[in-house]
PDB file of C-alpha atoms in Angstrom:
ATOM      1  CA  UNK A   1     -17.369  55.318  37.683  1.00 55.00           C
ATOM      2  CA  UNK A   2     -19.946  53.895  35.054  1.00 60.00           C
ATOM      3  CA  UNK A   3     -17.625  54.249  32.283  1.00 56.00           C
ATOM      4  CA  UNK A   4     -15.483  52.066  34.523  1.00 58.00           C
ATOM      5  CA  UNK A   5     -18.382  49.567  35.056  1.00 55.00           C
ATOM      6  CA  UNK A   6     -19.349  48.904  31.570  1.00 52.00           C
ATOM      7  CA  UNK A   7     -15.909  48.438  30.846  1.00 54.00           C
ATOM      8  CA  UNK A   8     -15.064  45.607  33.648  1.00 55.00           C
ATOM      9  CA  UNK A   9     -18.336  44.010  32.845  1.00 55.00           C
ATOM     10  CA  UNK A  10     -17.938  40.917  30.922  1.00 54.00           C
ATOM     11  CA  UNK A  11     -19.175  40.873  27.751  1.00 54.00           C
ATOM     12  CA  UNK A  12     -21.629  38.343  26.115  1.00 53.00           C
ATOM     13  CA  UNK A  13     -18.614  35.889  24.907  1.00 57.00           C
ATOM     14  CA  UNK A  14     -19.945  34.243  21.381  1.00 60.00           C
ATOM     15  CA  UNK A  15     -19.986  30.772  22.085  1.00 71.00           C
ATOM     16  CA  UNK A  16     -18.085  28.580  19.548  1.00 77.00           C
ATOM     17  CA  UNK A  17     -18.896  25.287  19.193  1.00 86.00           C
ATOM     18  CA  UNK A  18     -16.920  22.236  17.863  1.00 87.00           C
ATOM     19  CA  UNK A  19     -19.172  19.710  14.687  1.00 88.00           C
ATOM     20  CA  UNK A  20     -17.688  16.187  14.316  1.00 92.00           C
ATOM     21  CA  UNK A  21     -18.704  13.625  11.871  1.00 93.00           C
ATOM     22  CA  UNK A  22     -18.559  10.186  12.498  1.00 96.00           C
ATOM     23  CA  UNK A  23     -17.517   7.697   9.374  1.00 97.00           C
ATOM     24  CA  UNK A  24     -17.586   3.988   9.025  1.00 97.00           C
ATOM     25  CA  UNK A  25     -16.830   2.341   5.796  1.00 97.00           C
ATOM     26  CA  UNK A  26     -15.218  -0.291   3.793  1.00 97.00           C
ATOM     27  CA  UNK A  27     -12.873   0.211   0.798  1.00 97.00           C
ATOM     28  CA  UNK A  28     -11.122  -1.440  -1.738  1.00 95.00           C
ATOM     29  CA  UNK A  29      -9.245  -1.404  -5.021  1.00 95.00           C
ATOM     30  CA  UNK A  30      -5.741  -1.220  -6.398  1.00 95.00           C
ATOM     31  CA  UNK A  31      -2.402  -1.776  -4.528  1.00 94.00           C
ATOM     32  CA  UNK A  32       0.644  -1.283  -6.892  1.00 93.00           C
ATOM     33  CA  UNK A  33       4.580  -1.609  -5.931  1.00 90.00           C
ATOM     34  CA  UNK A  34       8.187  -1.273  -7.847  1.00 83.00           C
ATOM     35  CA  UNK A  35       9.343  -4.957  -7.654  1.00 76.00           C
ATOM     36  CA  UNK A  36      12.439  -3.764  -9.217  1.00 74.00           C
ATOM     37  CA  UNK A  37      11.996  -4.391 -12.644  1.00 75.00           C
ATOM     38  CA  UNK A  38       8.971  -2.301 -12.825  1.00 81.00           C
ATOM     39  CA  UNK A  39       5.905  -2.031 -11.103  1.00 86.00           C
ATOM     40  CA  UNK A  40       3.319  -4.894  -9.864  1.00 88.00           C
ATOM     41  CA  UNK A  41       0.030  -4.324  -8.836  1.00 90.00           C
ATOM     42  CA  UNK A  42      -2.706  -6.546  -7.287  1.00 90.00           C
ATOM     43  CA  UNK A  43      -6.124  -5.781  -5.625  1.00 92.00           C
ATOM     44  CA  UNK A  44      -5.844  -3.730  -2.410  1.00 94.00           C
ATOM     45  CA  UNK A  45      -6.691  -5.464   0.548  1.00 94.00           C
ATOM     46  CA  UNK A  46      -9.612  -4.881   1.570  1.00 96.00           C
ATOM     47  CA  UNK A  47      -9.854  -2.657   4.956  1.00 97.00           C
ATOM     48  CA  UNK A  48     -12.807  -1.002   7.775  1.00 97.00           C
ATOM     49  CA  UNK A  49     -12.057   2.598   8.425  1.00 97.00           C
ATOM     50  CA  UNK A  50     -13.265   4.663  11.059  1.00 97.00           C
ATOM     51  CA  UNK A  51     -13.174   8.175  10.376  1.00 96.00           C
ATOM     52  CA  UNK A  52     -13.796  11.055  12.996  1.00 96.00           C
ATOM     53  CA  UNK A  53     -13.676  15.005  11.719  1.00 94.00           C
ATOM     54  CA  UNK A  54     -13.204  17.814  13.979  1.00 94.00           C
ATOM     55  CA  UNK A  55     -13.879  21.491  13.217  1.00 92.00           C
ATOM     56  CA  UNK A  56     -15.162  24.470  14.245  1.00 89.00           C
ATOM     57  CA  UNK A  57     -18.477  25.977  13.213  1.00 83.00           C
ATOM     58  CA  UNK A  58     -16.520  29.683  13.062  1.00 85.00           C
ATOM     59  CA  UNK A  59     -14.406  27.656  10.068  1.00 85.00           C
ATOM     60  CA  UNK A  60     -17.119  25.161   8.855  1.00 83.00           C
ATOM     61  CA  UNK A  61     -15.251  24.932   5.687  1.00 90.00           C
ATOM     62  CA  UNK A  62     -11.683  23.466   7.734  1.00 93.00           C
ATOM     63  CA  UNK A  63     -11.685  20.515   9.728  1.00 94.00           C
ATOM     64  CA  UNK A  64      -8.525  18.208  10.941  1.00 95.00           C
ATOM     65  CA  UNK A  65      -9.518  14.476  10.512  1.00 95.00           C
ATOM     66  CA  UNK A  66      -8.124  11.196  12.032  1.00 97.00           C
ATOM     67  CA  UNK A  67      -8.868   8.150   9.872  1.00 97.00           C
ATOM     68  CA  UNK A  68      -7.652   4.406  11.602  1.00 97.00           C
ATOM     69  CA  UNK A  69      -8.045   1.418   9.472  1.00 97.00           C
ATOM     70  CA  UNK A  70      -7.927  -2.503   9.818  1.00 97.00           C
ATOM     71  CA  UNK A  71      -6.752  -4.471   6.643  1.00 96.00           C
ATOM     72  CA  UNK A  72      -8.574  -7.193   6.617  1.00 93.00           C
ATOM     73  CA  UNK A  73      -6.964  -9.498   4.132  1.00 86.00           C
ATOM     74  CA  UNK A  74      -3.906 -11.703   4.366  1.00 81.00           C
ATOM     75  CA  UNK A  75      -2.209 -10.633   7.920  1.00 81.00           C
ATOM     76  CA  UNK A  76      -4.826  -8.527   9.481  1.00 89.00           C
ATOM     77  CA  UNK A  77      -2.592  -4.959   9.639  1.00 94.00           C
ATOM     78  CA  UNK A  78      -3.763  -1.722  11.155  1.00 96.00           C
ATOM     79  CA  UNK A  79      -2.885   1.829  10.161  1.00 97.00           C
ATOM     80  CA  UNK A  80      -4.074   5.460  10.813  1.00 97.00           C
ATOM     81  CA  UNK A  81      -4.367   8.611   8.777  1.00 97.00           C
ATOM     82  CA  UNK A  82      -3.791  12.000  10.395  1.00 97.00           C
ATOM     83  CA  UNK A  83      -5.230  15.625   8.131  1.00 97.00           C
ATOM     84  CA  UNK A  84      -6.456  18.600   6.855  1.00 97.00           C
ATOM     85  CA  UNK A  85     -10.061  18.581   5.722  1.00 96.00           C
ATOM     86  CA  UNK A  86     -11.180  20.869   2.964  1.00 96.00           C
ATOM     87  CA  UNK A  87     -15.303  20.941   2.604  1.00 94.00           C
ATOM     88  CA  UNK A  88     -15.643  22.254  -0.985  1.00 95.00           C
ATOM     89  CA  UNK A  89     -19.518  21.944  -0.807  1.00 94.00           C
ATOM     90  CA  UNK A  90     -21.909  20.910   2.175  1.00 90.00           C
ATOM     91  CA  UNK A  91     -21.870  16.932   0.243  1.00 93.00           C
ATOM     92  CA  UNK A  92     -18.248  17.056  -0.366  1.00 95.00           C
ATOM     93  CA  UNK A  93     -14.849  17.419   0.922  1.00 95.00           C
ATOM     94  CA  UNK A  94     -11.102  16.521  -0.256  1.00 97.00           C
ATOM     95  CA  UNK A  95      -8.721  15.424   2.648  1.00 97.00           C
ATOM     96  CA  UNK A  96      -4.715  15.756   2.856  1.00 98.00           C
ATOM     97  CA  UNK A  97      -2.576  14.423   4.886  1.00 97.00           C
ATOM     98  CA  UNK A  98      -0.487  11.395   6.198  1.00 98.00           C
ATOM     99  CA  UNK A  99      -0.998   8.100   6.459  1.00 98.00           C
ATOM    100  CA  UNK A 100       0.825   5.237   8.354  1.00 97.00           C
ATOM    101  CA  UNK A 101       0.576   1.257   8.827  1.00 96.00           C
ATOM    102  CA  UNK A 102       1.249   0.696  12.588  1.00 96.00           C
ATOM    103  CA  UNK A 103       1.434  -3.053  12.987  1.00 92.00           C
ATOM    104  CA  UNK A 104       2.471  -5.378  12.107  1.00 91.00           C
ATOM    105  CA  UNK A 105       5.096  -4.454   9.789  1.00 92.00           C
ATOM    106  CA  UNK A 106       4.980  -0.251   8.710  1.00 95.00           C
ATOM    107  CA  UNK A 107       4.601   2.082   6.396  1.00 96.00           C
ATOM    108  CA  UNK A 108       4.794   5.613   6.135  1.00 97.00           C
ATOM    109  CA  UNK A 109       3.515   8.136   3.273  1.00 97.00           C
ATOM    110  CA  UNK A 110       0.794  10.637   2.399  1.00 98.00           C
ATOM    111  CA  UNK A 111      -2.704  10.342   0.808  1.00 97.00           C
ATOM    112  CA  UNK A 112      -5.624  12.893  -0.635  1.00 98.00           C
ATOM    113  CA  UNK A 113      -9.096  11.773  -0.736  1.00 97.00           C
ATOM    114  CA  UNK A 114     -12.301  12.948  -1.590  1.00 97.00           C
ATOM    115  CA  UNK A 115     -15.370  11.974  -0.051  1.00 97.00           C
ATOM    116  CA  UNK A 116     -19.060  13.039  -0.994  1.00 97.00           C
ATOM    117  CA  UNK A 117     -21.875  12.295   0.536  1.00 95.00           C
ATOM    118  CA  UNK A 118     -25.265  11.308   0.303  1.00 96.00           C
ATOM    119  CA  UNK A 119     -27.488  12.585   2.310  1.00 94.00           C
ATOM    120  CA  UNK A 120     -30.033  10.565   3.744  1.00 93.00           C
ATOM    121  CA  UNK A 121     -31.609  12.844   6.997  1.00 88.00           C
ATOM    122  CA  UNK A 122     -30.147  16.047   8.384  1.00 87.00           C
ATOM    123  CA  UNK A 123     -27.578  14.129  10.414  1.00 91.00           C
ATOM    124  CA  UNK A 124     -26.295  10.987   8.400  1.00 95.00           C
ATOM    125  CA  UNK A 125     -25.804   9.857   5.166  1.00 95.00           C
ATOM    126  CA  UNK A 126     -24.180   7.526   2.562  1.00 97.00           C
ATOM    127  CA  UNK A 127     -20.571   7.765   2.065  1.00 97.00           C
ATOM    128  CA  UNK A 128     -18.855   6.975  -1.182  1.00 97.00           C
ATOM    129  CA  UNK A 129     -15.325   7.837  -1.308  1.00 97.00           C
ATOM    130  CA  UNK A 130     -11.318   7.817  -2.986  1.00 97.00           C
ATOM    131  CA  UNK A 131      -7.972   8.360  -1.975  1.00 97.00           C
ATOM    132  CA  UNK A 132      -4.756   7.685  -3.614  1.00 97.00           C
ATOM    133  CA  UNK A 133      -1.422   6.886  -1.277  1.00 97.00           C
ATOM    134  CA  UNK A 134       1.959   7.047  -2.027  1.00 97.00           C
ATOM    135  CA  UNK A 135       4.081   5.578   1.055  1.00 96.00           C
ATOM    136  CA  UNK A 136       7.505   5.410   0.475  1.00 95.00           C
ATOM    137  CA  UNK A 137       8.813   4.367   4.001  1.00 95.00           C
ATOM    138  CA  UNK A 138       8.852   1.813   5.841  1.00 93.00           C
ATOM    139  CA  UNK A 139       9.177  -1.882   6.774  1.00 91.00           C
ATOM    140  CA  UNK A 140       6.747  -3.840   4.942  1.00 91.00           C
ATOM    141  CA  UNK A 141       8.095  -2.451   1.070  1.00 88.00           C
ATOM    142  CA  UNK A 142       9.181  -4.793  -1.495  1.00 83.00           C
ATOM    143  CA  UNK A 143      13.021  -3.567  -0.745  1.00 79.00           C
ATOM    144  CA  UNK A 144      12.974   0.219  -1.460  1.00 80.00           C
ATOM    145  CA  UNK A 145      10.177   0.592  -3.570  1.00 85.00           C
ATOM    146  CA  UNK A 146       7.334   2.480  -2.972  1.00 92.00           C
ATOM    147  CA  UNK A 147       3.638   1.142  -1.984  1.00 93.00           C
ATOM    148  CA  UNK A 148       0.509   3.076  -3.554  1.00 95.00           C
ATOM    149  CA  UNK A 149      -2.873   2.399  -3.108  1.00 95.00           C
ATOM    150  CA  UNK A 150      -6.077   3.521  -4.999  1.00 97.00           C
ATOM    151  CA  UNK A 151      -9.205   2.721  -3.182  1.00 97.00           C
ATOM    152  CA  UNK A 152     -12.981   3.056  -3.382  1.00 97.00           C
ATOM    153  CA  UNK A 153     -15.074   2.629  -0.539  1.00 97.00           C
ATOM    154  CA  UNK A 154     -18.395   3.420   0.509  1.00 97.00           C
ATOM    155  CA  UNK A 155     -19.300   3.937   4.378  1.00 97.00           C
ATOM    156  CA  UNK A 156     -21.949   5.745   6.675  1.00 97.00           C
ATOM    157  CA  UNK A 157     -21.597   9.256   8.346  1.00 95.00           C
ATOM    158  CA  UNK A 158     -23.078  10.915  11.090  1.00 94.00           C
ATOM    159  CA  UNK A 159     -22.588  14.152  12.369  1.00 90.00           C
ATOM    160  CA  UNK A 160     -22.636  14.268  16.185  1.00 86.00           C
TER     161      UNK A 160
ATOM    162  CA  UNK B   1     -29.838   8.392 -15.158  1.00 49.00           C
ATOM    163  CA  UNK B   2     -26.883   6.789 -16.993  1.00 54.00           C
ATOM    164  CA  UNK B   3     -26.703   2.992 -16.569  1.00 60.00           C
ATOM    165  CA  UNK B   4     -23.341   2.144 -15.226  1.00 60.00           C
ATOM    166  CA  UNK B   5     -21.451   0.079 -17.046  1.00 68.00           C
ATOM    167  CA  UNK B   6     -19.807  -2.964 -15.045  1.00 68.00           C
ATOM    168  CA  UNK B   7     -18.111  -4.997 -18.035  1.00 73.00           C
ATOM    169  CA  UNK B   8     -14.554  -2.594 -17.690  1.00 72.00           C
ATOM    170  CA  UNK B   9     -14.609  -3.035 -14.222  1.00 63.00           C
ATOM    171  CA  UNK B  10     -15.463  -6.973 -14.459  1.00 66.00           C
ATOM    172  CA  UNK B  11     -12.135  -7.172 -16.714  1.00 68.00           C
ATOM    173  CA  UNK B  12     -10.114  -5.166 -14.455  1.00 60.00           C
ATOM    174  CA  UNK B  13     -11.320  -7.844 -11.452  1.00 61.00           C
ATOM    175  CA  UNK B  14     -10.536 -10.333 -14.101  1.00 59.00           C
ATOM    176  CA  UNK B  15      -7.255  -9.037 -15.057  1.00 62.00           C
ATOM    177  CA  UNK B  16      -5.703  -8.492 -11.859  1.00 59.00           C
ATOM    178  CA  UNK B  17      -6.896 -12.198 -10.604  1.00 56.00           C
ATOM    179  CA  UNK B  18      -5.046 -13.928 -13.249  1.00 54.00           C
ATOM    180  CA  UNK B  19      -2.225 -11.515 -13.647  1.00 58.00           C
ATOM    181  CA  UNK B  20      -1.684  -9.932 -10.159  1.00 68.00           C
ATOM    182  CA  UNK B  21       1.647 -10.094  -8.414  1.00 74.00           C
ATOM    183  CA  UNK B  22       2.128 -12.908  -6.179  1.00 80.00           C
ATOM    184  CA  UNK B  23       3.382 -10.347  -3.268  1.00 87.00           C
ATOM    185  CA  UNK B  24       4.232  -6.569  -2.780  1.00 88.00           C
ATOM    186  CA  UNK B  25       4.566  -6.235   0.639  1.00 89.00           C
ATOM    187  CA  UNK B  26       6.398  -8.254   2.827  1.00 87.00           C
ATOM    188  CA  UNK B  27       3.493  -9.245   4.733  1.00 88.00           C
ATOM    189  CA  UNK B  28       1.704 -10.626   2.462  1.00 88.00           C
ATOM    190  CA  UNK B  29       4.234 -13.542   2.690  1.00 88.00           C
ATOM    191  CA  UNK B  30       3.604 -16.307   4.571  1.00 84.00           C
ATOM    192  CA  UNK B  31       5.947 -15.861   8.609  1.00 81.00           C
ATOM    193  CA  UNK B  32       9.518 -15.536   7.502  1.00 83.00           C
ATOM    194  CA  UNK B  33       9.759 -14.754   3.995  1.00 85.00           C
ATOM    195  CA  UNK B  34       9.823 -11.863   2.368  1.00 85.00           C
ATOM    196  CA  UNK B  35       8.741 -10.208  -0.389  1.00 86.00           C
ATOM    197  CA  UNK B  36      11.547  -9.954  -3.383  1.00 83.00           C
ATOM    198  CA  UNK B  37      10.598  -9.049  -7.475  1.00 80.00           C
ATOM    199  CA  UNK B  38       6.828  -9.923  -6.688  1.00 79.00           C
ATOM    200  CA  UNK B  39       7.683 -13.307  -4.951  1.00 84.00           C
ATOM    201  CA  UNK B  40       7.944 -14.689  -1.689  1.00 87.00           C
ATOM    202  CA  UNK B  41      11.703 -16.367  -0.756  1.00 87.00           C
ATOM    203  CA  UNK B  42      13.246 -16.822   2.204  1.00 86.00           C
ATOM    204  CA  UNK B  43      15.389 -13.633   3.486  1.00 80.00           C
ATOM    205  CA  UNK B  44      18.983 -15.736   3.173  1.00 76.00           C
ATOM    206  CA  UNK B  45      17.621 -16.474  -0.948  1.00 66.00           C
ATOM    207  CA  UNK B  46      16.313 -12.668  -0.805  1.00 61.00           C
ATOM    208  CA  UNK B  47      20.212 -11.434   0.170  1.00 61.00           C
ATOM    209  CA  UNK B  48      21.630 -13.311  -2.631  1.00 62.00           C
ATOM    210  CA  UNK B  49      18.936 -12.397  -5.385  1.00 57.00           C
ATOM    211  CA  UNK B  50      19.467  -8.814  -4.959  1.00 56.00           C
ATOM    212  CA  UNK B  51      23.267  -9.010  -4.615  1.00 53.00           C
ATOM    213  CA  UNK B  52      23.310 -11.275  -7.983  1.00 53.00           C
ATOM    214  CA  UNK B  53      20.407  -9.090  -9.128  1.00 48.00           C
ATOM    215  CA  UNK B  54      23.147  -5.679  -8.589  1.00 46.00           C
ATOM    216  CA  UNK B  55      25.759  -7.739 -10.162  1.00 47.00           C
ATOM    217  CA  UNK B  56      23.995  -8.950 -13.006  1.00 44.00           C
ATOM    218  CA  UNK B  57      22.945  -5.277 -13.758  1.00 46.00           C
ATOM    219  CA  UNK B  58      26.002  -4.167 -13.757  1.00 43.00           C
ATOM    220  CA  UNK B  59      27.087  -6.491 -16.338  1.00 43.00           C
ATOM    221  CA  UNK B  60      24.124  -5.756 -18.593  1.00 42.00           C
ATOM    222  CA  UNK B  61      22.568  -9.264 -18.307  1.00 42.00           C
ATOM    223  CA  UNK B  62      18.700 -10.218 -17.814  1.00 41.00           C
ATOM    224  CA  UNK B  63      17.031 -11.336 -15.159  1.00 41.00           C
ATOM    225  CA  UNK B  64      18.006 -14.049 -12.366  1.00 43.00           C
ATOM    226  CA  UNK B  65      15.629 -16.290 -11.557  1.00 43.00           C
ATOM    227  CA  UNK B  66      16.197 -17.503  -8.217  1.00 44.00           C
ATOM    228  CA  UNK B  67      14.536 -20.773  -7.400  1.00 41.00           C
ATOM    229  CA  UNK B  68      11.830 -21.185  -4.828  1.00 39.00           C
ATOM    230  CA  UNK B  69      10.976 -24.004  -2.489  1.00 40.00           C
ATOM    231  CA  UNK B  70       8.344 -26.085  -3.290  1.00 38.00           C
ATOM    232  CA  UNK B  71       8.759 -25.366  -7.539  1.00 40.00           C
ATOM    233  CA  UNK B  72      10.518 -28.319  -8.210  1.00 39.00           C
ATOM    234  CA  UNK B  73      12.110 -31.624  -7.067  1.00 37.00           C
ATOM    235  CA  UNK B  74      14.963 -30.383  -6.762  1.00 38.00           C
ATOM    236  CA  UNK B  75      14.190 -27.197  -5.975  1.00 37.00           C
ATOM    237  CA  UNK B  76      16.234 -27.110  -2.996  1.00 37.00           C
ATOM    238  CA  UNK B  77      19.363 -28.196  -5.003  1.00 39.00           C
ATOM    239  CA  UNK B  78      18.686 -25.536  -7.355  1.00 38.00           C
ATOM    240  CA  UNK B  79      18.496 -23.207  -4.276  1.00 38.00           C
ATOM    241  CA  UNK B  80      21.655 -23.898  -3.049  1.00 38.00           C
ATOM    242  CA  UNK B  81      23.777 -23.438  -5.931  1.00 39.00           C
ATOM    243  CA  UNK B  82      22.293 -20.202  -5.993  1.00 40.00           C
ATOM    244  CA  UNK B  83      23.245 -19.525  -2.921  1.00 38.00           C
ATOM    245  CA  UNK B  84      27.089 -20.215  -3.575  1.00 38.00           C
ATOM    246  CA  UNK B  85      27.127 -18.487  -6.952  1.00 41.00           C
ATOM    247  CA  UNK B  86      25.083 -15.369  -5.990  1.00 38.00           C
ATOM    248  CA  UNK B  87      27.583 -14.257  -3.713  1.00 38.00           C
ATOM    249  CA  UNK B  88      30.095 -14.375  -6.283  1.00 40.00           C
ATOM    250  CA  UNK B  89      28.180 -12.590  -8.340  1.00 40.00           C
ATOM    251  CA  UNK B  90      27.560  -9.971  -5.481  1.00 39.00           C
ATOM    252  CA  UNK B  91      31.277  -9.081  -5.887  1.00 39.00           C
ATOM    253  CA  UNK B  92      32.729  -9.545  -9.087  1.00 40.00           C
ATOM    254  CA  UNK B  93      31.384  -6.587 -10.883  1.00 38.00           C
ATOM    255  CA  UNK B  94      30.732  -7.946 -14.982  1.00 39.00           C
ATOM    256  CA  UNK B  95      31.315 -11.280 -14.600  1.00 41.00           C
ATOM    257  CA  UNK B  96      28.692 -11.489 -11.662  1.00 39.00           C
ATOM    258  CA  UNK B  97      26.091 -10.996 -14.640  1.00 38.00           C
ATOM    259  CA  UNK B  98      26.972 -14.665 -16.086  1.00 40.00           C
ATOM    260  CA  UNK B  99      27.277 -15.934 -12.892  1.00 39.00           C
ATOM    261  CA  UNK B 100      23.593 -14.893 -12.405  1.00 38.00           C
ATOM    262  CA  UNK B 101      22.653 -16.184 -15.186  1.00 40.00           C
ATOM    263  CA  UNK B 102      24.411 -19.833 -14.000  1.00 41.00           C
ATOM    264  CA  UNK B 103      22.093 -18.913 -11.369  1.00 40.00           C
ATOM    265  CA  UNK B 104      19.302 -19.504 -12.813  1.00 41.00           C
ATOM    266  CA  UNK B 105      20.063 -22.539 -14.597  1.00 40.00           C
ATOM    267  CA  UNK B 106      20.984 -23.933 -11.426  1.00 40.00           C
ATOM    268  CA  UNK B 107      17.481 -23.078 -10.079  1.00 40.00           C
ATOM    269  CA  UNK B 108      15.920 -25.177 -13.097  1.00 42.00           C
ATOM    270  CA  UNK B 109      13.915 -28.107 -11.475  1.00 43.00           C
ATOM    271  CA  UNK B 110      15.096 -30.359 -14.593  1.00 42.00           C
ATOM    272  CA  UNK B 111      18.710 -29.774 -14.639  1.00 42.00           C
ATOM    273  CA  UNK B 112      20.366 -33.306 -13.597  1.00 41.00           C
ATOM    274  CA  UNK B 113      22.902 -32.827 -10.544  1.00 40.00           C
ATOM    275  CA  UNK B 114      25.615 -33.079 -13.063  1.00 40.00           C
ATOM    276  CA  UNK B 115      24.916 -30.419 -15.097  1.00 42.00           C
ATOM    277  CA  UNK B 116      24.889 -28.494 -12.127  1.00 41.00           C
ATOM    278  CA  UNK B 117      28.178 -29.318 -10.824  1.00 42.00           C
ATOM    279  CA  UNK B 118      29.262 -28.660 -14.154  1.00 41.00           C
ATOM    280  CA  UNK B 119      28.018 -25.100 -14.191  1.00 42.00           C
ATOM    281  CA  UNK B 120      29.740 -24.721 -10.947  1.00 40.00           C
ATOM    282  CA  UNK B 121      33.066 -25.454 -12.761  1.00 42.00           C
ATOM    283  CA  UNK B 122      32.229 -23.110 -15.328  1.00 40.00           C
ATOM    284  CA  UNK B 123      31.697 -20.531 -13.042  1.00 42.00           C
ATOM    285  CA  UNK B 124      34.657 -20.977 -11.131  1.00 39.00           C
ATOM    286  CA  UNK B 125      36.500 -20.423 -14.698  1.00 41.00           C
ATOM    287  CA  UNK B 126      34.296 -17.427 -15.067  1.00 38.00           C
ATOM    288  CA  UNK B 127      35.873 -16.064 -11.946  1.00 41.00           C
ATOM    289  CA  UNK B 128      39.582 -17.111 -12.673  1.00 39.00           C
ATOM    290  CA  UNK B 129      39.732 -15.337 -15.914  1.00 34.00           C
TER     291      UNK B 129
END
């Protein structure tokens, strides 16, 4: 009967619990197309991104991240990146994934990034961060080439 | 620390202002056009540049260069004969590569009306033969 006790208790579940970090920056830099008889490029427009990462502190190294932008520049666009999160070292992690432009015209493709931070307290610091994109779908291509971006930006995180 | 040196990145800035494409996406054209070879045209002129643009590669000619509003006085003149010989272009295989190239004559901003119609008649020997 007390074997059967300490067996139905419950045990002392070990409580996960979720970190998210908070991003807000600005980025710019190089926006390149095939125009058909070879590639153009021109400065990137520049765009706000909002970045929110989601992990658990069991796999503090993996987090998925959503990244939604506004393009600022000529028609004001807006577009959302959906990933995997890689945290290399506490300061810096590399990102993978897919990213989209929503309205007004689309585009579809993927993107890495890296992103390293500078911290500034023991919950926020400076961002300064890359990515390159490659989206070949979509509406808002020059015919059927494909769209890349380079960009730079620098932002601030928090970790909630 | 290393001092960061700005002059590379000052002549990139530089570089892309004065050499940058005009468009590469379609919204970065004003409502209504689109975004064709790094320019914005209107989608009927964007039809018939990349139907003379297929013709005139398979025929091993250079490049057409379609006419835009607003680049000449008679821009629009130039526009529509580009129109007319674009589409035979689009489907007359070879030959569509000299008609392109008509094309773009047509689309030149000094070329009297005239010469124009005379290019038309070439064309249309182009295409008998």
């Amino acid at each position: 009967m007390a074997l059967l006790l300490v067996l139905g208790a419950p045990a002392t579940a070990q409580a996960q619990s979720w970190m998210s970090d908070v991003q807000l920056g600005v980025a710019t830099g190089l926006e390149g197309a095939g125009t058909g008889s070879g590639v153009g490029w021109q400065r990137a427009r520049t765009r706000l991104i909002l970045s929110l990462d989601l992990g658990s502190d069991e796999h503090a190294q993996d987090a998925y991240g959503v990244r939604t932008f506004v393009e600022l520049e000529r028609s004001l666009s807006v577009g959302a990146e959906f990933g995997y999160v890689r945290w290399v070292i506490p300061e810096l992690n590399f990102f993978f994934g897919g990213v989209a432009v929503l309205a007004p015209e689309t585009l579809f493709g993927g993107t890495a990034a890296a992103n390293y931070t500078f911290p500034l307290g023991k919950r926020v610091g400076i961002a300064l961060f890359t990515s390159l994109s490659v989206l070949p779908l979509g509406s808002d291509r020059p015919g059927d080439g494909v769209v890349m971006w380079w960009l730079l930006g620098l932002g601030i995180r928090g970790r909630l | 620390m290393p001092r960061l040196r700005l002059e590379p990145l000052l002549a990139l800035a530089l570089a892309l202002t004065a050499c940058g494409a005009n468009c590469l996406r379609d919204s970065d054209c004003d409502d209504g056009r689109q975004c064709v070879r790094d320019s914005c045209v209107r989608p009927s002129v964007a039809e018939d540049a990349s139907a003379s643009g297929a013709a005139g590669q398979a025929g091993g000619q250079g490049m057409i260069n379609p006419s835009y509003p607003g680049m000449g006085g008679t821009g629009g003149v130039g526009g529509a004969s580009m129109t007319e010989q674009g589409g035979a272009a689009g489907t007359n295989g070879s030959q569509g590569g000299s008609a392109g190239m008509d094309a773009s004559f047509g689309g030149s901003a000094t070329q009297p009306r005239e010469n124009l119609d005379a290019s038309a008649d070439a064309d249309a020997d182009v295409d008998a033969s």
